[in-house]
Coordinates of C-alpha atoms in Angstrom, one line a residue:
M19 CA 167.2 187.2 31.1
S20 CA 168.8 188.8 28.2
H21 CA 171.8 191.1 28.0
A22 CA 169.9 194.4 27.7
D23 CA 167.8 193.2 30.6
D24 CA 170.9 192.4 32.7
A25 CA 172.3 195.7 31.9
S26 CA 169.1 197.7 32.8
E27 CA 168.9 195.8 36.1
R28 CA 172.4 196.9 37.0
T29 CA 171.5 200.4 36.1
L30 CA 168.4 200.0 38.1
N31 CA 170.6 199.0 41.1
G32 CA 172.8 202.1 40.8
E33 CA 175.7 200.5 38.7
S34 CA 176.5 201.6 35.2
R35 CA 177.6 199.5 32.4
A36 CA 180.9 201.1 32.0
S37 CA 181.5 204.5 33.6
T38 CA 180.2 203.7 37.2
D39 CA 181.7 200.2 37.5
T40 CA 183.6 200.2 40.8
A41 CA 185.4 196.9 40.3
G42 CA 187.0 197.5 36.9
L43 CA 190.3 198.9 38.0
Y44 CA 190.8 196.4 40.8
N45 CA 190.4 193.7 38.2
V46 CA 192.9 195.2 36.0
L47 CA 195.5 195.0 38.8
G48 CA 194.0 191.6 39.7
V49 CA 193.4 192.7 43.3
D50 CA 190.5 192.7 45.9
R51 CA 188.6 196.0 46.6
D52 CA 189.9 196.0 50.1
A53 CA 193.8 195.5 48.9
T54 CA 196.3 197.4 50.9
P55 CA 198.9 199.9 49.2
D56 CA 201.5 197.5 49.4
E57 CA 199.4 195.0 47.7
L58 CA 198.6 197.3 45.1
K59 CA 202.3 198.3 44.4
R60 CA 203.1 194.6 44.2
A61 CA 200.6 194.0 41.5
Y62 CA 201.3 197.1 39.6
R63 CA 205.0 196.3 39.4
R64 CA 204.4 192.6 38.4
L65 CA 202.0 193.6 35.5
A66 CA 204.2 196.6 34.4
L67 CA 207.0 194.5 34.0
Q68 CA 205.0 192.0 32.1
H69 CA 203.3 194.4 29.7
H70 CA 205.8 197.2 29.4
P71 CA 206.2 198.1 25.6
D72 CA 210.0 197.7 25.9
R73 CA 209.9 194.0 26.8
N74 CA 207.3 193.4 24.2
P75 CA 208.4 195.4 21.2
G76 CA 206.3 193.2 18.6
A77 CA 203.1 193.3 20.4
S78 CA 201.1 196.4 19.4
G79 CA 198.4 195.9 22.2
R80 CA 200.7 195.8 25.1
S81 CA 201.1 199.4 25.1
G82 CA 197.4 199.9 25.6
E83 CA 197.4 197.5 28.4
F84 CA 200.3 199.0 30.0
V85 CA 198.5 202.6 29.8
R86 CA 195.5 201.0 31.5
I87 CA 197.5 199.4 34.1
Q88 CA 199.4 202.6 34.8
Y89 CA 196.0 204.6 35.1
A90 CA 194.5 202.1 37.3
Y91 CA 197.5 202.2 39.8
D92 CA 197.4 206.0 39.6
V93 CA 193.7 206.2 40.7
L94 CA 194.1 203.4 43.4
S95 CA 197.1 204.5 45.0
D96 CA 195.6 208.0 45.7
E97 CA 193.3 207.6 48.8
R98 CA 191.1 210.5 47.7
R99 CA 190.7 209.3 44.2
R100 CA 190.3 205.7 45.3
R101 CA 187.3 206.8 47.7
I102 CA 185.6 208.5 44.9
Y103 CA 186.2 205.7 42.5
N104 CA 184.9 203.2 45.2
R105 CA 181.8 205.2 45.2
Y106 CA 181.1 206.7 41.6
G107 CA 183.5 204.7 39.4
E108 CA 185.7 206.2 36.7
I109 CA 183.0 208.9 35.9
G110 CA 183.5 210.3 39.4
V111 CA 187.3 210.3 39.2
Q112 CA 186.9 212.2 35.7
M113 CA 184.6 214.7 37.5
A114 CA 186.8 215.0 40.4
G115 CA 189.2 217.3 38.5
R116 CA 186.7 220.0 37.7
M117 CA 185.6 223.0 39.9
G118 CA 183.8 221.6 43.0
G119 CA 185.1 218.1 42.5
E120 CA 186.2 217.9 46.2
L121 CA 182.6 217.5 47.0
L122 CA 182.9 214.0 45.3
D123 CA 185.1 212.7 48.1
P124 CA 182.8 210.6 50.4
L125 CA 184.8 211.8 53.5
V126 CA 184.4 215.5 52.4
S127 CA 180.7 215.3 51.5
S128 CA 179.9 213.2 54.6
L129 CA 181.7 215.9 56.8
L130 CA 179.8 218.7 55.2
S131 CA 176.5 217.0 55.1
T132 CA 176.8 216.1 58.8
F133 CA 177.5 219.6 59.6
A134 CA 174.6 221.1 57.6
F135 CA 171.9 218.7 59.2
A136 CA 173.6 219.4 62.7
S137 CA 173.3 223.0 62.0
A138 CA 169.7 222.8 61.0
A139 CA 169.1 220.7 64.2
V140 CA 170.9 223.3 66.2
A141 CA 168.7 226.1 64.8
L142 CA 165.3 224.2 65.6
L143 CA 166.7 223.5 69.2
L144 CA 167.4 227.4 69.4
I145 CA 164.0 228.3 68.1
A146 CA 162.6 226.1 70.9
F147 CA 164.8 227.5 73.5
F148 CA 163.9 231.1 72.6
A149 CA 160.2 230.2 72.5
L150 CA 160.3 228.8 75.9
L151 CA 162.4 231.7 77.3
A152 CA 159.8 234.2 75.9
R153 CA 157.0 232.5 77.5
R154 CA 159.0 232.4 80.8
I155 CA 160.0 236.1 80.8
D156 CA 156.4 237.0 79.7
H157 CA 155.0 235.4 82.8
A158 CA 153.1 232.8 80.6
N159 CA 154.3 230.1 82.8
D160 CA 156.2 229.5 85.9
W161 CA 158.9 226.8 84.9
L162 CA 162.3 226.6 86.2
F163 CA 165.1 227.8 84.1
S164 CA 166.8 224.4 84.3
V165 CA 163.8 223.1 82.1
I166 CA 163.9 226.2 79.9
F167 CA 167.5 225.6 79.0
T168 CA 166.9 221.8 78.3
P169 CA 166.8 222.5 74.3
L170 CA 169.9 224.6 74.7
W171 CA 171.9 221.8 76.6
T172 CA 170.6 219.4 73.9
A173 CA 172.1 221.4 71.2
D174 CA 175.3 221.5 73.1
V175 CA 175.4 217.7 73.1
L176 CA 174.7 217.8 69.7
V177 CA 177.5 220.1 68.7
L178 CA 179.9 217.9 71.0
L179 CA 178.9 214.9 69.0
V180 CA 179.7 216.8 65.6
L181 CA 182.9 218.0 66.9
M182 CA 184.1 214.7 67.8
S183 CA 183.0 213.3 64.2
V184 CA 184.6 216.0 62.6
R185 CA 187.7 215.3 64.4
L186 CA 187.8 211.8 63.5
K187 CA 187.1 212.6 59.9
D188 CA 189.9 215.1 59.7
A189 CA 192.1 212.7 61.1
A190 CA 191.3 210.5 58.2
L191 CA 191.7 213.3 55.6
I192 CA 195.1 214.4 57.1
G193 CA 196.2 210.8 57.0
S194 CA 195.2 210.2 53.4
G195 CA 195.1 213.1 50.9
S196 CA 195.7 216.3 53.1
S197 CA 199.2 215.4 53.9
Q198 CA 200.2 215.9 50.2
S199 CA 198.7 219.4 50.3
T200 CA 200.5 220.1 53.5
D201 CA 203.7 219.3 52.1
D202 CA 203.2 221.3 49.1
S203 CA 202.3 224.3 51.1
T204 CA 205.3 223.9 53.2
S205 CA 207.4 223.6 50.1
E206 CA 206.0 226.8 48.6
Q207 CA 206.7 228.6 51.8
L208 CA 210.4 227.3 51.8
E209 CA 210.7 228.3 48.1
Q210 CA 209.4 232.0 48.9
D211 CA 211.8 232.1 51.9
E212 CA 214.8 231.3 49.6
M213 CA 213.6 233.9 46.9
E214 CA 213.4 236.4 49.7
E215 CA 216.9 235.5 50.7
A216 CA 218.1 235.8 47.4
A217 CA 216.5 239.2 47.2
V218 CA 218.4 240.3 50.3
D219 CA 221.8 239.3 48.7
G220 CA 220.9 241.3 45.7
E221 CA 220.8 238.2 43.5
V222 CA 218.1 237.0 41.2
P223 CA 217.0 233.4 41.4
A224 CA 218.0 231.0 38.5
D225 CA 215.6 231.0 35.6
P226 CA 214.9 227.3 34.6
C227 CA 214.6 228.6 31.0
P228 CA 217.2 231.5 30.5
A229 CA 217.2 233.7 27.7
P230 CA 220.0 233.7 25.1
P231 CA 223.0 235.6 25.7
T232 CA 223.1 239.2 24.4
D233 CA 226.0 241.4 23.7
T234 CA 227.9 241.9 27.0
T235 CA 230.5 244.4 25.6
P236 CA 230.9 247.2 28.2
L237 CA 229.9 250.7 27.3
L238 CA 232.3 253.5 27.0
G239 CA 233.4 254.5 30.3
A240 CA 231.7 251.9 32.3
E241 CA 234.9 250.6 33.8
N242 CA 235.3 253.9 35.6
S243 CA 231.8 253.7 37.0
G244 CA 232.5 251.4 39.9
T245 CA 232.8 254.2 42.6
G246 CA 229.4 255.6 42.3
P247 CA 226.9 256.1 45.1
Q248 CA 224.9 253.2 44.0
Q249 CA 227.9 251.0 44.1
Q250 CA 229.0 252.0 47.4
Q251 CA 225.5 251.3 48.8
Q252 CA 225.7 247.8 47.3
Q253 CA 229.0 247.3 48.9
Q254 CA 227.7 248.6 52.4
Q255 CA 224.8 246.1 51.8
R256 CA 227.1 243.1 51.2
R257 CA 229.2 244.0 54.3
H258 CA 225.9 243.8 56.3
R259 CA 224.7 240.8 54.5
P260 CA 225.7 238.2 57.3
S261 CA 223.9 240.1 60.2
I262 CA 220.8 240.4 58.1
H263 CA 220.7 236.6 57.2
R264 CA 221.1 235.7 61.0
R265 CA 218.2 238.1 61.9
R266 CA 216.1 237.0 59.2
R267 CA 216.8 233.1 60.5
R268 CA 215.9 234.1 64.2
L269 CA 212.7 235.8 63.2
R270 CA 211.8 233.0 60.9
T271 CA 212.3 230.5 63.5
V272 CA 210.2 232.3 65.9
R273 CA 207.5 233.0 63.5
R274 CA 207.1 229.2 62.5
C275 CA 207.0 228.4 66.1
A276 CA 204.3 230.9 66.7
E277 CA 202.3 229.6 63.6
A278 CA 202.8 226.0 65.0
R279 CA 201.2 226.9 68.3
V280 CA 198.4 228.6 66.5
S281 CA 197.5 225.6 64.5
E282 CA 197.6 223.5 67.8
L283 CA 195.4 225.7 69.6
A284 CA 193.0 226.0 66.6
T285 CA 192.4 222.3 66.8
A286 CA 191.8 222.2 70.6
T287 CA 190.0 225.5 71.3
P288 CA 186.5 224.4 69.8
M289 CA 186.2 221.7 72.1
L290 CA 187.2 223.9 75.1
Y291 CA 185.1 226.6 74.0
L292 CA 181.9 224.3 74.1
L293 CA 182.8 223.0 77.7
L294 CA 183.1 226.5 78.9
L295 CA 180.0 227.8 77.3
A296 CA 178.2 224.9 78.9
G297 CA 179.6 225.7 82.4
F298 CA 178.4 229.4 81.9
Q299 CA 174.8 228.2 80.9
I300 CA 175.0 225.9 84.0
S301 CA 176.2 228.9 86.3
L302 CA 173.5 231.0 84.7
V303 CA 170.6 228.7 85.5
L304 CA 171.9 228.3 88.9
Y305 CA 171.8 232.1 89.4
L306 CA 168.4 232.6 87.8
D307 CA 166.8 229.6 89.7
G308 CA 168.1 231.1 93.1
Y309 CA 170.4 228.1 94.1
V310 CA 173.5 230.3 94.3
D311 CA 174.0 234.0 95.5
W312 CA 176.8 234.9 93.1
T313 CA 177.8 238.2 91.6
I314 CA 177.3 238.9 87.9
M315 CA 181.0 238.7 87.3
R316 CA 181.2 235.3 88.9
V317 CA 178.5 234.0 86.8
A318 CA 180.1 235.3 83.8
A319 CA 183.4 234.0 84.6
P320 CA 183.3 231.0 82.1
W321 CA 182.6 233.6 79.4
F322 CA 185.5 235.7 80.3
C323 CA 187.6 232.7 80.2
I324 CA 186.6 232.0 76.7
E325 CA 187.6 235.4 75.8
A326 CA 190.9 235.0 77.5
I327 CA 191.6 232.0 75.5
H328 CA 190.7 233.6 72.3
F329 CA 192.8 236.6 73.3
V330 CA 195.9 234.2 73.6
L331 CA 195.3 232.6 70.2
L332 CA 194.8 236.3 68.6
T333 CA 198.0 237.2 70.2
L334 CA 200.1 234.3 68.7
Q335 CA 198.6 235.1 65.3
L336 CA 199.4 238.7 65.6
T337 CA 202.9 237.8 66.7
A338 CA 203.3 235.5 63.5
G339 CA 202.0 238.5 61.4
L340 CA 204.4 241.0 63.1
L341 CA 207.4 238.8 62.4
R342 CA 206.5 238.4 58.8
I343 CA 206.3 242.2 58.5
K344 CA 209.8 242.3 60.3
E345 CA 211.2 239.8 57.8
R346 CA 210.0 241.6 54.6
A347 CA 211.3 245.0 56.2
L348 CA 214.8 243.6 56.0
L349 CA 214.3 243.4 52.2
S350 CA 214.0 247.1 51.8
N351 CA 216.7 249.6 52.3
D352 CA 214.5 252.1 54.2
N353 CA 214.4 252.5 58.2
P354 CA 212.9 249.2 59.6
R355 CA 211.2 250.9 62.4
R356 CA 209.7 253.7 60.0
S357 CA 208.6 251.2 57.3
T358 CA 207.1 248.8 59.9
A359 CA 205.3 251.0 62.3
K360 CA 202.3 251.6 60.3
P361 CA 201.7 248.1 59.2
M362 CA 202.0 246.6 62.6
L363 CA 199.5 249.2 64.0
V364 CA 197.2 248.3 61.1
L365 CA 197.5 244.5 61.8
A366 CA 197.0 244.9 65.5
A367 CA 193.8 246.8 64.9
D368 CA 192.5 244.3 62.7
T369 CA 193.3 241.5 65.1
Y370 CA 191.9 242.8 68.2
W371 CA 189.1 245.1 67.2
W372 CA 186.1 242.5 67.5
L373 CA 187.4 241.1 70.7
V374 CA 187.7 244.4 72.3
I375 CA 184.1 245.2 71.1
R376 CA 182.7 242.0 72.6
V377 CA 184.6 242.3 75.9
A378 CA 183.5 245.9 76.3
L379 CA 179.8 245.1 75.7
A380 CA 180.0 242.2 78.2
L381 CA 181.7 244.4 80.8
L382 CA 179.1 247.4 80.3
V383 CA 176.2 244.9 80.6
A384 CA 177.6 243.4 83.8
A385 CA 178.4 246.6 85.4
K386 CA 174.8 247.9 84.5
L387 CA 173.2 244.7 86.2
A388 CA 175.6 244.8 89.1
G389 CA 174.9 248.5 90.0
P390 CA 177.9 250.8 89.3
L391 CA 176.2 251.9 85.8
A392 CA 172.7 251.7 86.7
A393 CA 172.2 255.2 85.9
W394 CA 173.2 254.7 82.3
S395 CA 170.6 254.1 79.6
W396 CA 170.5 250.8 77.8
A397 CA 171.0 252.5 74.5
L398 CA 174.3 253.8 75.6
I399 CA 175.2 250.6 77.3
F400 CA 174.8 248.8 73.8
A401 CA 176.8 251.6 72.0
P402 CA 179.9 249.0 71.3
A403 CA 177.5 246.9 69.2
Y404 CA 177.0 249.9 66.7
L405 CA 180.8 249.9 65.8
P406 CA 181.0 246.8 63.6
A407 CA 178.2 248.3 61.3
V408 CA 180.2 251.6 61.1
R409 CA 183.3 249.8 60.3
W410 CA 181.9 247.5 57.6
A411 CA 180.0 250.5 56.1
A412 CA 183.1 252.6 55.8
A413 CA 185.1 249.7 54.3
L414 CA 182.6 249.2 51.7
F415 CA 182.4 252.9 50.9
F416 CA 186.2 253.4 50.6
L417 CA 186.3 250.2 48.5
R418 CA 183.6 251.6 46.1
Q419 CA 185.5 254.8 45.9
Q420 CA 188.8 253.1 45.1
L421 CA 187.2 251.1 42.2
R422 CA 185.7 254.4 40.9
A423 CA 189.0 255.8 40.7
M424 CA 190.6 252.7 39.2
S425 CA 191.3 252.5 35.3
G426 CA 191.5 249.4 33.4
D427 CA 189.5 246.8 31.7
A428 CA 185.8 247.8 31.7
E429 CA 184.7 244.3 32.1
V430 CA 186.7 243.5 35.1
L431 CA 185.6 246.7 36.8
Q432 CA 182.1 246.0 36.0
N433 CA 182.5 242.6 37.7
E434 CA 184.1 244.1 40.7
N435 CA 181.5 246.5 41.1
A436 CA 178.9 244.0 41.1
I437 CA 180.8 242.1 43.7
V438 CA 180.9 245.2 46.0
L439 CA 177.1 245.9 45.4
A440 CA 176.3 242.3 46.3
C441 CA 178.4 242.5 49.5
A442 CA 176.5 245.8 50.4
A443 CA 173.2 244.2 49.7
A444 CA 174.2 241.2 52.0
F445 CA 175.4 243.7 54.6
G446 CA 172.1 245.5 54.5
I447 CA 170.0 242.4 55.1
V448 CA 172.1 241.1 57.9
S449 CA 172.3 244.3 59.6
S450 CA 168.8 245.1 59.4
F451 CA 168.2 241.8 61.2
V452 CA 170.9 242.4 64.0
Y453 CA 170.1 246.1 64.7
S454 CA 166.2 245.6 64.5
F455 CA 166.9 243.0 67.3
V456 CA 169.2 245.4 69.3
A457 CA 166.7 248.1 69.1
L458 CA 164.0 245.9 70.3
L459 CA 166.0 244.6 73.1
V460 CA 166.9 248.2 74.2
W461 CA 163.2 249.0 74.1
K462 CA 162.3 245.9 76.2
L463 CA 165.2 246.5 78.8
S464 CA 164.2 250.3 79.1
Q465 CA 160.5 249.4 79.4
P466 CA 159.9 245.9 80.6
L467 CA 156.1 246.0 80.6
A468 CA 156.0 248.1 77.1
V469 CA 156.7 245.1 75.0
R470 CA 156.6 241.4 75.2
L471 CA 160.0 239.5 74.7
A472 CA 158.2 237.2 71.9
L473 CA 158.1 240.5 69.7
V474 CA 161.6 241.3 70.5
L475 CA 162.8 237.9 69.4
I476 CA 160.9 237.8 66.2
P477 CA 164.2 238.8 64.2
V478 CA 166.0 236.0 65.8
F479 CA 163.1 233.5 64.9
I480 CA 163.2 234.8 61.3
A481 CA 167.1 234.3 61.2
L482 CA 167.1 230.9 62.7
S483 CA 164.1 229.7 60.4
L484 CA 166.1 230.9 57.4
A485 CA 169.3 229.1 58.7
C486 CA 167.4 225.9 59.2
C487 CA 165.8 225.9 55.9
C488 CA 169.3 226.6 54.1
C489 CA 171.2 224.3 56.1
S490 CA 168.5 221.5 55.6
C491 CA 168.5 222.2 51.7
F492 CA 172.5 222.1 51.4
G493 CA 172.5 218.9 53.4
L494 CA 169.8 217.2 51.0
C495 CA 171.7 218.4 48.0
L496 CA 175.0 216.9 49.2
T497 CA 173.2 213.7 50.1
Y498 CA 171.3 213.2 46.8
G499 CA 172.2 215.9 44.5
I500 CA 175.9 214.5 43.9
E501 CA 174.6 211.3 42.9
A502 CA 172.2 212.8 40.4
T503 CA 174.8 214.9 39.0
V504 CA 177.2 212.0 38.5
E505 CA 174.1 210.0 36.7
N506 CA 173.4 212.9 34.3
E507 CA 177.0 213.2 33.6
M508 CA 177.1 209.5 32.7
F509 CA 174.2 209.6 30.4
A510 CA 175.3 212.9 28.8
G511 CA 178.7 211.0 27.8
Q512 CA 176.8 208.1 26.3
D513 CA 175.1 207.7 23.0
A514 CA 172.6 205.3 24.3
C515 CA 168.9 205.3 25.2
P516 CA 167.6 207.9 27.5
P517 CA 167.8 207.5 31.5
C518 CA 164.1 206.6 31.5
A519 CA 164.6 203.8 29.1
A520 CA 167.9 202.6 31.0
V521 CA 166.0 202.7 34.4
V522 CA 162.9 200.5 33.4
P523 CA 163.7 196.9 32.1
T524 CA 162.3 196.0 28.7
N525 CA 160.3 193.1 30.2
R526 CA 158.5 195.7 32.6
R527 CA 157.9 198.5 30.1
I528 CA 154.2 199.3 29.1
E529 CA 154.2 199.8 25.4
R530 CA 151.4 201.6 23.7
P531 CA 149.5 199.6 21.3
P532 CA 149.7 200.6 17.5
S533 CA 146.9 202.8 16.3
A534 CA 145.2 203.0 13.0
S535 CA 147.1 206.2 12.3
D536 CA 150.6 204.4 12.9
Q537 CA 149.5 201.8 10.2

């Protein structure tokens, strides 16, 4: 077979002649593909000393070889770039620095594709569950609710497997490339804290590129201006400076402890939420099939446990936010109580409002079913469900008014107005699905025989079908679209034959016989 045929065969098997070669950098360092970081470091040091330009002043080609060795070590010593190189070659490493390059990481793309396909499967299982539930409620069959809930329990098991897979892949990401980003964020936070402390002292952080000195001759009468009110205020701040530093350090220590607890709970709560949700489903099935004679509050106990855990998590987040507000209040000369009261109230409202609405709605439904609020209409029971739409509509309206009152670059304002209009359109579409379902559900609960449950669940079926289609398409794009993008980028950067000529070997092509016009 000729050299061209061999190159075509390698392209047919998914390997490029140069840009998608996944062994070239390993050959540069003289190591295997499964080499450990220590082996890479030893090989790099040996070759760098051998090919360094300072040790070979007369050899002109040594500098290029040294640059190639250094580039190979830079790529292979980074776990994320090494994974990308092992999958897509050097063209993938070059594309990783662009927008969306994170998707080239096999771990990230695998994680997202797993989540997308699992979400599509869960949507299908939910469609099956609601279809069986509608037939049972509409008396089309007399199946037990334990059979009706089978698709829902299957979805729970699937979500549990996805969570376990995500936990393992997150551990791999944290152990490889994400630790550097965590360290960078920590260093940025420490640098911000140092700048705030300098602001408390009335000092300005040192400029790495200071301006040239200017004329420092004091103005006439400047030597007698040291007793003004501004200078007296600065002297008073200097006397209180140690106490301010102590208070800020205490607040910062407590805030960081709260943030650490939030991060720990955030990693453990999804699994706990899923187990409690499965417990709620089991207790509900036992109650509906008549195996237990529990009250509604006892049946919904796992659900309220979920909300209690979420309340603890939100409280820790709120504590960290309030402490940060207090830290910033120490930087100003205003009264701390007066300057922090309003931001604290706004932060508390933003933190708890959705939790309060959910708990209030659950308590009202439970009280309606249990009897204390039996006289209330279902439209009044579902009144808390209308509050999110009012809040988001008001937020979009005030944001629109602020943009109208702003003055600045016309193009920037036009782009921001377009974003607000897009958000308003998305809000209108989502709210139409949600509140049409709420209206139909209120109608069904108020007049059980007036409408069938299958008609009430039409918005739910439409939303789940759209979610299934979108998640499936996203997963397919992640699975096959990334490789196609890399291949297109490879052929775009080559002055070779088109992709169709590279895919089909020369000994397998069907050529058109010459015609009389060609002669």
